Coordinates of C-alpha atoms and ligand atoms in Angstrom, one line a residue:
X1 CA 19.8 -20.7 28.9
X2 CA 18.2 -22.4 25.7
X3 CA 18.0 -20.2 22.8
X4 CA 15.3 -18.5 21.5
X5 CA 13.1 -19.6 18.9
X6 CA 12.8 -17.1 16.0
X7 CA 10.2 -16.3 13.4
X8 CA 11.0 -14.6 9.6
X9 CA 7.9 -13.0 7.9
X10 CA 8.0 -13.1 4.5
X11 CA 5.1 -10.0 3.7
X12 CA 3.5 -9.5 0.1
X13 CA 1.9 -6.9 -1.7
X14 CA 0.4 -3.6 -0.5
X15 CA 1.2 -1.7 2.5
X16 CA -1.7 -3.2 4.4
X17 CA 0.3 -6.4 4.3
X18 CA 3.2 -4.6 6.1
X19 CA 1.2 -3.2 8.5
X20 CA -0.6 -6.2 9.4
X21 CA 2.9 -7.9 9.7
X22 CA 3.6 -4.9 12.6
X23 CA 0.5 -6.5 14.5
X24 CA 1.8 -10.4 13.5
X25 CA 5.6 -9.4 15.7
X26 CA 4.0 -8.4 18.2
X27 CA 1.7 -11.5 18.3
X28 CA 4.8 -14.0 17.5
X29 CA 6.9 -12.0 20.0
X30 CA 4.8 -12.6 23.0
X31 CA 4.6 -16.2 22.4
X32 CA 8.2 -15.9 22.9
X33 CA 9.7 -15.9 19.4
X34 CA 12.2 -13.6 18.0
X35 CA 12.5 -11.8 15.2
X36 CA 15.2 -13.5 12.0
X37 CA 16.3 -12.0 9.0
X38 CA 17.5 -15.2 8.3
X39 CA 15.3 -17.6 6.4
X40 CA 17.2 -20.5 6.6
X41 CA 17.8 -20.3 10.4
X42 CA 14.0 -19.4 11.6
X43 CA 12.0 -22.1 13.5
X44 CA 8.9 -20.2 12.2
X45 CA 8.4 -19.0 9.0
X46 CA 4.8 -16.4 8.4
X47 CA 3.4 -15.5 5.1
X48 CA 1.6 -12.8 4.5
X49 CA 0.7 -13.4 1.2
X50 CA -1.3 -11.6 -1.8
X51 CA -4.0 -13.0 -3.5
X52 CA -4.3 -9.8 -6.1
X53 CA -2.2 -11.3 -8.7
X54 CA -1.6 -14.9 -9.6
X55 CA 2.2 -13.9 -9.7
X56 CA 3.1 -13.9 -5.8
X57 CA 0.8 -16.8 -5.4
X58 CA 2.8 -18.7 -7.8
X59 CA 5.9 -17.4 -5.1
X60 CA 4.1 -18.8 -2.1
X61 CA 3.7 -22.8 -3.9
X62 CA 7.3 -22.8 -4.5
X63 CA 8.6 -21.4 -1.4
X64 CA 6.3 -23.8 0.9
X65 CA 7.9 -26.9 -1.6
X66 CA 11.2 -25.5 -0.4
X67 CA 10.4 -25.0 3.7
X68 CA 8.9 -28.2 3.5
X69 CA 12.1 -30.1 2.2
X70 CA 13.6 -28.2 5.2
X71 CA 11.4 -29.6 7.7
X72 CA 12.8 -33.3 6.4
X73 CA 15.8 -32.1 8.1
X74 CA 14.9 -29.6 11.5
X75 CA 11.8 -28.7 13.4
X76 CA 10.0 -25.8 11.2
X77 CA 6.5 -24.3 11.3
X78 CA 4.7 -22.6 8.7
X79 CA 2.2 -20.0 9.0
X80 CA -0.6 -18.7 5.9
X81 CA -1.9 -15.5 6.5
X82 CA -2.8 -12.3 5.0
X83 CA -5.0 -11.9 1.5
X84 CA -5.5 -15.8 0.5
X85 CA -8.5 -16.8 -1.5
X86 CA -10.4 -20.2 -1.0
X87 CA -9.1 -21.6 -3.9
X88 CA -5.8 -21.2 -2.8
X89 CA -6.2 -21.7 1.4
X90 CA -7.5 -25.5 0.0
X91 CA -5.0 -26.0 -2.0
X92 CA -2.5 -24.6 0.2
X93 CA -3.8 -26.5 3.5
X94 CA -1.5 -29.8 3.1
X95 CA 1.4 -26.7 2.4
X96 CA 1.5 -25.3 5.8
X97 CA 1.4 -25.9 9.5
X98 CA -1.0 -23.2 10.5
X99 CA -3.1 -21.2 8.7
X100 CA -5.1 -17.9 9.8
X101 CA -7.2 -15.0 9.1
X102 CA -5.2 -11.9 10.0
X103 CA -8.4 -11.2 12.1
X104 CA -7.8 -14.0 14.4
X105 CA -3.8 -13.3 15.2
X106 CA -4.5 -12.6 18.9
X107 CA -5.1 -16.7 19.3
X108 CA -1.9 -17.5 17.7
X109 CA 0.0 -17.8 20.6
X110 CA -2.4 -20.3 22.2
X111 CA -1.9 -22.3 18.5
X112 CA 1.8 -22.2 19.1
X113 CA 1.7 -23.4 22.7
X114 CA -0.6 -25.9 22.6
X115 CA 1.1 -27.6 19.2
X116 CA -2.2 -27.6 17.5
X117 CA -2.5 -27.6 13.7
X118 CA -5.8 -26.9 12.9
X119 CA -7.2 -22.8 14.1
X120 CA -10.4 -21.6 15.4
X121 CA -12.1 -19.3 13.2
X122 CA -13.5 -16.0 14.0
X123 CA -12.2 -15.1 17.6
X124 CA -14.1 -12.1 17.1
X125 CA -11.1 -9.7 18.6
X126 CA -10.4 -6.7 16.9
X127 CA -6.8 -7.1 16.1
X128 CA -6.6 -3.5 15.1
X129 CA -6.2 -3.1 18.7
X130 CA -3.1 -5.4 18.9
X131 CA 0.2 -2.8 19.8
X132 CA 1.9 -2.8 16.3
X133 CA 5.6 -3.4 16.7
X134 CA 6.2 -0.4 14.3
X135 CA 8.6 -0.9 11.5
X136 CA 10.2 3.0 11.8
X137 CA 10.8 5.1 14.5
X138 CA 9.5 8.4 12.6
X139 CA 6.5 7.4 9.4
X140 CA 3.9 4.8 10.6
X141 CA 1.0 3.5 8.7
X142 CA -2.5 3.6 11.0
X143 CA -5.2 1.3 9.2
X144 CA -8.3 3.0 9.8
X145 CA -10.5 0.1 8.5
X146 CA -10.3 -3.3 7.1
X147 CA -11.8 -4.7 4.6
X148 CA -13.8 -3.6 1.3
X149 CA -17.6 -3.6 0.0
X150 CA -17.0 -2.6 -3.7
X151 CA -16.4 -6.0 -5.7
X152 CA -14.9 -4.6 -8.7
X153 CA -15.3 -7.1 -10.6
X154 CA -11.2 -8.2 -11.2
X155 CA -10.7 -8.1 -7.2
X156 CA -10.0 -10.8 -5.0
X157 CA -9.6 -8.0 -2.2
X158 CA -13.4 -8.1 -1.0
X159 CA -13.5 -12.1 -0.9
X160 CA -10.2 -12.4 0.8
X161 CA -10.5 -9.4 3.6
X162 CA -14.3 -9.4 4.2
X163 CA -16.3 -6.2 4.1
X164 CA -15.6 -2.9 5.3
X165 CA -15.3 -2.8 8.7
X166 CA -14.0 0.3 10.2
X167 CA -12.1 1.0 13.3
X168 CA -13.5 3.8 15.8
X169 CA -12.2 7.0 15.5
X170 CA -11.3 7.5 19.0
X171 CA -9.1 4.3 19.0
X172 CA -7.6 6.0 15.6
X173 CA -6.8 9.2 17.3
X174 CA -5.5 7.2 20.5
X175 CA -2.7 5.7 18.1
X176 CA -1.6 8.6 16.7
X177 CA -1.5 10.9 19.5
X178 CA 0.6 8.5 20.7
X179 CA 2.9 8.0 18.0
X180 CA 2.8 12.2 17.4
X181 CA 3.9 12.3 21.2
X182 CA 6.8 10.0 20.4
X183 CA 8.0 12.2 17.9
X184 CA 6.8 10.7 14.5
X185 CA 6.8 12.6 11.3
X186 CA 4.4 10.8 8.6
X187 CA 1.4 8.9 9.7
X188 CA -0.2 7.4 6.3
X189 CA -4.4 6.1 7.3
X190 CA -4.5 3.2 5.7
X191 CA -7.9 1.3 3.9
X192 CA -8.6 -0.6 0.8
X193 CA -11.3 2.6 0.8
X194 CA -10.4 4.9 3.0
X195 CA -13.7 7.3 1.5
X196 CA -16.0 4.8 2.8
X197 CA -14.6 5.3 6.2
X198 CA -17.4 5.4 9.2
X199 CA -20.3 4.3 6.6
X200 CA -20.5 0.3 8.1
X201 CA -20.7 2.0 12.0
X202 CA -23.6 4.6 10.7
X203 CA -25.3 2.0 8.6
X204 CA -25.8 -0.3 11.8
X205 CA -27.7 2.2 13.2
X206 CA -31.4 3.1 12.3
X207 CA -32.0 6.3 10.5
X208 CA -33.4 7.3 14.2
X209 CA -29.9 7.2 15.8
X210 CA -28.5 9.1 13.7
X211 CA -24.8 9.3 12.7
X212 CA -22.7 7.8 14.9
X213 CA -19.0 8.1 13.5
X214 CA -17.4 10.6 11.5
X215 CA -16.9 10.4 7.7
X216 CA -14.0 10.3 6.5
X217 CA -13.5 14.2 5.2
X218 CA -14.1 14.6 8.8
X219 CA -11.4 12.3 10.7
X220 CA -9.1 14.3 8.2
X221 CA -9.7 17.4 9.1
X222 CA -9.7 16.2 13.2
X223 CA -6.0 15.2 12.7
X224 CA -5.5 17.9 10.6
X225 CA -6.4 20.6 13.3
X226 CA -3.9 19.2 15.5
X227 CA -0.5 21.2 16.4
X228 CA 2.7 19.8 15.3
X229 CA 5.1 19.3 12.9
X230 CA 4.2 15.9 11.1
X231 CA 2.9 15.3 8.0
X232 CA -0.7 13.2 7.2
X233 CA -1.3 10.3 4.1
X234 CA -3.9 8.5 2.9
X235 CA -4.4 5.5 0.5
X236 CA -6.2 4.7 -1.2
X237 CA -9.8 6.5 -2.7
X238 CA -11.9 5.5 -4.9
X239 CA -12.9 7.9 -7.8
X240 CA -17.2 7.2 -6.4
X241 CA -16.6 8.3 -3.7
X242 CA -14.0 11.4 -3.9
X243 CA -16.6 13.5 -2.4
X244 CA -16.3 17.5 -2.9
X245 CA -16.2 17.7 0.9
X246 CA -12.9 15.0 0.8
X247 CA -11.5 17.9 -1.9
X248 CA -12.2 20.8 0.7
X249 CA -10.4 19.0 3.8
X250 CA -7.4 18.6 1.2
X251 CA -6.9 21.6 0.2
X252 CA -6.5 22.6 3.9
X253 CA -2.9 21.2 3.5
X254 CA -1.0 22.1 6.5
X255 CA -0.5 18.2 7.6
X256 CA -2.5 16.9 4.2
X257 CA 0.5 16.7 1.8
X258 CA -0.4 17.6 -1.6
X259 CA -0.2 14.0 -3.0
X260 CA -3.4 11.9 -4.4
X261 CA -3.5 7.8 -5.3
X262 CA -6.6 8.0 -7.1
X263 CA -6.8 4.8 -9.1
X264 CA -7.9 5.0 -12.7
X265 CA -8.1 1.6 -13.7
X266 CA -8.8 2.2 -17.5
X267 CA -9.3 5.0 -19.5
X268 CA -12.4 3.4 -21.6
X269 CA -16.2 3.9 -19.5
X270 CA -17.2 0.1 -20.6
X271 CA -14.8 -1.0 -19.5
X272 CA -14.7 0.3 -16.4
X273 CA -18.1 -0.8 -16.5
X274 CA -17.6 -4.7 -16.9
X275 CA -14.8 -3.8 -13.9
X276 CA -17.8 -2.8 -11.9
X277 CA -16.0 0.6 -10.5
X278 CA -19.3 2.4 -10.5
X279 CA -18.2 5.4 -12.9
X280 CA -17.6 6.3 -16.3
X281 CA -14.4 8.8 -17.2
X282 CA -16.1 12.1 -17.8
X283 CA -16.8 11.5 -14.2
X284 CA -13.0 10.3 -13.2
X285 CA -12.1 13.8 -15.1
X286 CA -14.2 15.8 -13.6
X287 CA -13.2 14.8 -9.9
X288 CA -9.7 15.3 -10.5
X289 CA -10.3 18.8 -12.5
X290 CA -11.8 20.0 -9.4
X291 CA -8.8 18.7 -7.0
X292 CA -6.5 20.6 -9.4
X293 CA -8.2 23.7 -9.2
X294 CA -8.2 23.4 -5.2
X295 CA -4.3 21.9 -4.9
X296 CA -3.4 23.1 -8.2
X297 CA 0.8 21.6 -7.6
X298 CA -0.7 18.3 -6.4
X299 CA 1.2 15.0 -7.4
X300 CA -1.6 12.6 -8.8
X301 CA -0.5 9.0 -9.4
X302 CA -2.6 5.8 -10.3
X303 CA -3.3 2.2 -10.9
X304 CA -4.1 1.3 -14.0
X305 CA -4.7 -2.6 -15.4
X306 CA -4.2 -4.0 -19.0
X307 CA -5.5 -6.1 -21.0
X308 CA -8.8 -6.8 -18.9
X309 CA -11.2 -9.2 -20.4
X310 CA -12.1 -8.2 -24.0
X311 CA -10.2 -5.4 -23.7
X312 CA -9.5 -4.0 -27.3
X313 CA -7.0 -2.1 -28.7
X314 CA -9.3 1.3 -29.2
X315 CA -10.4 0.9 -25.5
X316 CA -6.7 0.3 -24.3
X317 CA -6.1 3.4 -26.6
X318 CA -8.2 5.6 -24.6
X319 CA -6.3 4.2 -21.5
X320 CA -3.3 5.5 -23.1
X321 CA -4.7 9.0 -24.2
X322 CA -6.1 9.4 -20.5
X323 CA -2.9 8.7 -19.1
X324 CA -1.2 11.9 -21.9
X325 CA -4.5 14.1 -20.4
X326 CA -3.7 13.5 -16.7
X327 CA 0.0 13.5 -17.0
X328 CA 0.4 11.8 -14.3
X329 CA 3.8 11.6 -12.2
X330 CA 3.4 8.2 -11.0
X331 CA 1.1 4.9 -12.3
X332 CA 1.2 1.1 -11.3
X333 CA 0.2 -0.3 -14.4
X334 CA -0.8 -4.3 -13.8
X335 CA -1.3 -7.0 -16.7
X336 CA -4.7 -8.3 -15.5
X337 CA -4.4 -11.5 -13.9
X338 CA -7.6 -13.9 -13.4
X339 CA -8.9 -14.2 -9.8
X340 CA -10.5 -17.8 -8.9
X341 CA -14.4 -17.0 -8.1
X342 CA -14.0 -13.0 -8.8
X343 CA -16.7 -11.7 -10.9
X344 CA -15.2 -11.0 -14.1
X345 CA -13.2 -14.7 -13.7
X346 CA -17.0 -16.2 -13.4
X347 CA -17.8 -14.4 -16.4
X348 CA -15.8 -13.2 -18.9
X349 CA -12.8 -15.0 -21.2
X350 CA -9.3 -13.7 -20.1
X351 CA -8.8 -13.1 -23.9
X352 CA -5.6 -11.1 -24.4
X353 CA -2.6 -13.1 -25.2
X354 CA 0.4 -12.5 -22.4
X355 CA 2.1 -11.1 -25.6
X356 CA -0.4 -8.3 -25.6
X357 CA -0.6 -7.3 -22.1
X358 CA 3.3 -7.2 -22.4
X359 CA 3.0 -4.5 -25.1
X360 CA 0.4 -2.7 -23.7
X361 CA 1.8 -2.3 -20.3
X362 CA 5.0 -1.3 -21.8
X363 CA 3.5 1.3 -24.0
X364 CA 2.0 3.1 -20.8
X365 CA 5.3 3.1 -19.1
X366 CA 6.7 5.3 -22.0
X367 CA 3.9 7.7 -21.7
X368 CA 4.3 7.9 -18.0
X369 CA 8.3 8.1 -18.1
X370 CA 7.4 11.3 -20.4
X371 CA 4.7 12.6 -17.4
X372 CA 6.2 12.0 -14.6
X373 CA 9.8 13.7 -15.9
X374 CA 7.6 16.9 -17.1
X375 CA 6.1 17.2 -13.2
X376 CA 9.7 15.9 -11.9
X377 CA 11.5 19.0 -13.7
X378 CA 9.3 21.7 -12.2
X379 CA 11.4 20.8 -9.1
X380 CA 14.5 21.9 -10.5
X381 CA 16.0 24.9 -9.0
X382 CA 13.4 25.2 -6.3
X383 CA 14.2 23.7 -2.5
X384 CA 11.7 21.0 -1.0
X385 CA 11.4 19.4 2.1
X386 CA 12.1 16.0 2.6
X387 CA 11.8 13.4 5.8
X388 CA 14.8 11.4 5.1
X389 CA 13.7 8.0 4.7
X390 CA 17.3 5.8 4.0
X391 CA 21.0 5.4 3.2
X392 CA 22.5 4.1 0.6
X393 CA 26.3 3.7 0.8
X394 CA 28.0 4.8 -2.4
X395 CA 31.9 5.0 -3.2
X396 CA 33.3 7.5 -5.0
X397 CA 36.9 9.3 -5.2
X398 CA 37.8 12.5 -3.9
X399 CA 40.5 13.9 -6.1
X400 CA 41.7 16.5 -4.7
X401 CA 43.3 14.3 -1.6
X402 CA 43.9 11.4 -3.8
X403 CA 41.6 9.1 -1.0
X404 CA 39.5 6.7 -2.0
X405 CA 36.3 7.4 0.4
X406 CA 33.4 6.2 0.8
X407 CA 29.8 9.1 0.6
X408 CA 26.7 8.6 2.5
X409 CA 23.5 8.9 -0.1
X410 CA 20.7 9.6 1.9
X411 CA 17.1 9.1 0.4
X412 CA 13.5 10.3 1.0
X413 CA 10.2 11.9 0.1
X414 CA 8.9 15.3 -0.3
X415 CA 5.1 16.1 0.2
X416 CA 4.6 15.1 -3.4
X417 CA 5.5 11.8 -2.4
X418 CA 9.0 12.3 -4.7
X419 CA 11.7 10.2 -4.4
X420 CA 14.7 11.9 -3.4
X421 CA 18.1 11.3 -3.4
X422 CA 21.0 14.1 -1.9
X423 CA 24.3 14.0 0.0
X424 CA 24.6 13.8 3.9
X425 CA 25.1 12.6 7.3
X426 CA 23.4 9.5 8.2
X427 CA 22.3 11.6 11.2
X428 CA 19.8 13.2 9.7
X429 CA 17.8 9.9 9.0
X430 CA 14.2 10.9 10.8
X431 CA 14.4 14.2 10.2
X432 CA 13.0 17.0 8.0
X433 CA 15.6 18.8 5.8
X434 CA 15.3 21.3 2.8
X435 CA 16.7 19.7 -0.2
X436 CA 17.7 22.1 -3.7
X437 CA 16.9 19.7 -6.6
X438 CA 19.5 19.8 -9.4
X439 CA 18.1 16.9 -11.7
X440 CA 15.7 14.4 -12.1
X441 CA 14.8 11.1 -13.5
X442 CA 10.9 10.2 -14.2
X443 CA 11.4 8.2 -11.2
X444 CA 13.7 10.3 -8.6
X445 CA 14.9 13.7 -8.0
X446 CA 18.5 14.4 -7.4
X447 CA 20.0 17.6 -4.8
X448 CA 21.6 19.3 -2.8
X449 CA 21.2 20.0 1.2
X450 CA 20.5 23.1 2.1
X451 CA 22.8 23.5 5.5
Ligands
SAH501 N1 -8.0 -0.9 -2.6 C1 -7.1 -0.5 -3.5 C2 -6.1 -1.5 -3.9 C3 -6.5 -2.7 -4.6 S1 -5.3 -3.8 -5.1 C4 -7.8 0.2 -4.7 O1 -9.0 0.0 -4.8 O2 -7.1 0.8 -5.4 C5 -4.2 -2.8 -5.9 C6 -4.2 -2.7 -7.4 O3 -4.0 -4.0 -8.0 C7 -5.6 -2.3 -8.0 O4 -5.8 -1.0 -8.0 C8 -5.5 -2.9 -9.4 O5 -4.9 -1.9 -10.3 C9 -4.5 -4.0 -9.2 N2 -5.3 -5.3 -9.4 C10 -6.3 -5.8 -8.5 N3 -6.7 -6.9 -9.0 C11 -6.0 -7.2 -10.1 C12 -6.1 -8.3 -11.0 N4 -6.9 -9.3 -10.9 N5 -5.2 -8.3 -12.1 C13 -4.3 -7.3 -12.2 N6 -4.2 -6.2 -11.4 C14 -5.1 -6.2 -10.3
SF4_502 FE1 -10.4 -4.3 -4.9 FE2 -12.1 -2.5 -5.9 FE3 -12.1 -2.9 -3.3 FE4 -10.0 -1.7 -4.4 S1 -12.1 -0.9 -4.3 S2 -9.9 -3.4 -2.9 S3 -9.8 -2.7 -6.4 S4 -12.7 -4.4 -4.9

C-alpha cells in the first residue's frame, strides 16, 4: 500500500483562524491527506494566515522562501488561506501553489485532484456547514457568523473576511445539540461581532416581512434555556452595540459564564474617533458600569492599541488612566501596525516612532500586571470550578522517600476565564473539578483540588 500524503497547517492569529482550520482537516482529509505535525515531512503545507498585524505577515514571506527551497528537492504544495489582504495575496501569488478564500474550502479537493494551480472564486457554499474536525473532545468553538461591517478605520478584518454574514440559527443550534449530546463542556460562539448577529438576515428582508432571525441577546438566551451541565462563551462585542438587552441575557448566568472581551481600543474619544469605533468613552464607561451592576464579579478583559496615528502622549495618558478605572484582569495591548488600503493607512501618517509604541505598550502592561493581580487575589481562599484544559509534566523530589518522581500539573479555566494551575491525575482532563486557590500571579492562579 503507498503511503499517505499528509498536510501540516500552520494557523495564525485569533480563534477564528483555528476554527476555520477545524473546517480546512476535514476538507484536506477527504481528499485523502493526513494530518502531520511534522513540517518538514508534509507533502502539503496550509496557511492560515493573519492579515491584522504586519508582524505574522512578515512570518508567512519567510516561511514560503523556505518551503519553496524544499520543493527544489521533493514534491510540496502550498496552500494561502485565511485573513490575507490584496496587497499581500499579489505579492504572495508567485509564493504559493494554491491560494483560497476560506469561503471556497469545499472545492479544494477538486483543486488537489485535478493538479490545477489557479482556484475558482466564490463557490458560493456555505462552508460553515462543512463537519469541523474539532480540535478537543470537551470545549469547541461554533462561529455563528463570518465576516464584519464596521471598518474601524486600523482593520484589515472587513477587507479580508467580507461583510457580516451570519449563519442560521437553526444550523447553530443543530451543531451544538450535537456537540452537548457528545458530552462537551464549553461551546464559545464565535464572530468578529457577535452583537450584530442576525442583523444582515433581517436587513434582506423588507420592513413588511418582518424579522426573520433572532438577535443575538436572543440566540443567548435559547442556548441558555437548555438543560445540562456545560458552560456558554462569546467573543467578541463591540462597545455600539452592547445593547442593555445583551446585559439582561448575561446576567442570566447559569451557562453564560461571568466573563466579558469588550474591546476598548483607546482611552481618548478622538481618538477612538479617527479609529472609526462609533463611540466616545463616557459611553464605553457607562456600558460596562451597567454590566457591573448586573454581574457585579464579572472578569472584564480588553484590546487596546498604541501609538495609533497621531496619537499623543496626553491621549495615550487617558488610555492609561482608563485602563487604572476599569482595572481590568486581562488586556491585549497591540503596537498599531499599518494596514495596506485600511482607512487610517489611506489617510493618516503612522507617526510614532517604534521606540514609542515600545514604551507605551510596556507602560500598560505594568498597570494591568497591578489589575489583574488585585481581581486575581480575590480568589484566594475561595474554591472555583475549573474544566481542566491541559498537562504539563513537572519534576520534582519527594523527600520523604528519597524518589525522584515525576507530578502531573494539570491546567484550566474557571468561569472568569482564569488560568489555573493545580495538582492531579491526568484523568481528570475534560472534566469539571473544584479547585481551592492558594496564590496567584497577574496571569494564573495557583491550588489545590478539592477531592
Ligand atoms: N473583531 C474583533 C477582533 C479584531 S482583531 C474586535 O473587534 O475586537 C483583534 C485585535 O487586534 C483588535 O481588537 C485590535 O486591538 C488589534 N488590531 C487590529 N488591527 C490592528 C492594527 N492595524 N494594528 C495593531 N493592532 C490591531
Ligand atoms: Fe476589525 Fe473593528 Fe470589525 Fe473588530 S469590529 S473586526 S476591529 S473592523
Amino acid at each position: 500500500m503507498s503511503k499517505k500524503l499528509t498536510y501540516y497547517l500552520l494557523v495564525m492569529g485569533c480563534q477564528m483562524n483555528e476554527s476555520d482550520a477545524e473546517r480546512l482537516e476535514t476538507i484536506l482529509n477527504s481528499a485523502g491527506y493526513q494530518k502531520t505535525n511534522n513540517e518538514k515531512e508534509a507533502d502539503l503545507i496550509g496557511v492560515l494566515a493573519c492579515a491584522v498585524r504586519q508582524a505574522p505577515m512578515d512570518r508567512i514571506y519567510s516561511r514560503a522562501h523556505k518551503w519553496n527551497l524544499w520543493k527544489e528537492k521533493k514534491p510540496l504544495i502550498t496552500l494561502l488561506s485565511g485573513c490575507v489582504l490584496q496587497y499581500d495575496q499579489k505579492k504572495l501569488a508567485k509564493k504559493f501553489d494554491i491560494i483560497i478564500d476560506i469561503k471556497d474550502i469545499s472545492g479544494l479537493p477538486a483543486i488537489l485532484n485535478e493538479n490545477k494551480k489557479k482556484i475558482e472564486q466564490n463557490t458560493n457554499t456555505n462552508y460553515l456547514q462543512i463537519a469541523p474536525n474539532y480540535e478537543s473532545t470537551f470545549k469547541a468553538y461554533v462561529p455563528i457568523m463570518t465576516g464584519c461591517n464596521k471598518f474601524c478605520s486600523y482593520c484589515a478584518v472587513p477587507y479580508t473576511r467580507g461583510p457580516e454574514i451570519s449563519r442560521s440559527s437553526v444550523e447553530i443550534f443543530t451543531e451544538i445539540k450535537d456537540l452537548l449530546r457528545k458530552g462537551y463542556k464549553e461551546i464559545t460562539l464565535l464572530g468578529q461581532n457577535v452583537n450584530s448577529y442576525g442583523n444582515d438576515i433581517n436587513d434582506l428582508r423588507s420592513p413588511h416581512a418582518g424579522k426573520t432571525e433572532m438577535s443575538f441577546p436572543e440566540l443567548l438566551h435559547e442556548i441558555n434555556s437548555w438543560d445540562g451541565d456545560f458552560w456558554l462563551r462569546f467573543t467578541t462585542s463591540h462597545p455600539y452595540d452592547m445593547s442593555d438587552e445583551l446585559i439582561a441575557v448575561m446576567a442570566e448566568q447559569k451557562h453564560l459564564a461571568e466573563y466579558l472581551h469588550l474591546p476598548v481600543q483607546s482611552g481618548n474619544s478622538e481618538v477612538l474617533k479617527k479609529m472609526n469605533r462609533h463611540y466616545t468613552i463616557e459611553h464605553y464607561l457607562e456600558r460596562l458600569e451597567k454590566v457591573r451592576q448586573r454581574i457585579p464579579e464579572i472578569a472584564l478583559s480588553t484590546d487596546i492599541i498604541v501609538g495609533f496615528c497621531g496619537e499623543t502622549n496626553q491621549q495615550f495618558m487617558d488610555t492609561a488612566r482608563l485602563m487604572e478605572q476599569v482595572g481590568y484582569d486581562m488586556a491585549y495591548i497591540s503596537q498599531y501596525s499599518p494596514r495596506p488600503g485600511t482607512g487610517a493607512a489611506r489617510a493618516f501618517q503612522d507617526d510614532i516612532s517604534r521606540k514609542e509604541k515600545k514604551i507605551r505598550e510596556k507602560y500598560l502592561t505594568e498597570i494591568l500586571k497591578k489589575t489583574a493581580k488585585k481581581y486575581h487575589n480575590k480568589f484566594i481562599g475561595k474554591t472555583t470550578k475549573v474544566l481542566v484544559d491541559n498537562i504539563k509534566n513537572q519534576t520534582s523530589d519527594v523527600r520523604s522517600s528519597g524518589h525522584r518522581m515525576s507530578e502531573n500539573i494539570l491546567t484550566g479555566k474557571n468561569r472568569e476565564f482564569k488560568n489555573i494551575q493545580f495538582k492531579g491525575n491526568k484523568k481528570l482532563i475534560g472534566q469539571f473539578v473544584d479547585v481551592k486557590i492558594t496564590s496567584a500571579t497577574p496571569w494564573a492562579l495557583d491550588g489545590k483540588l478539592v477531592e
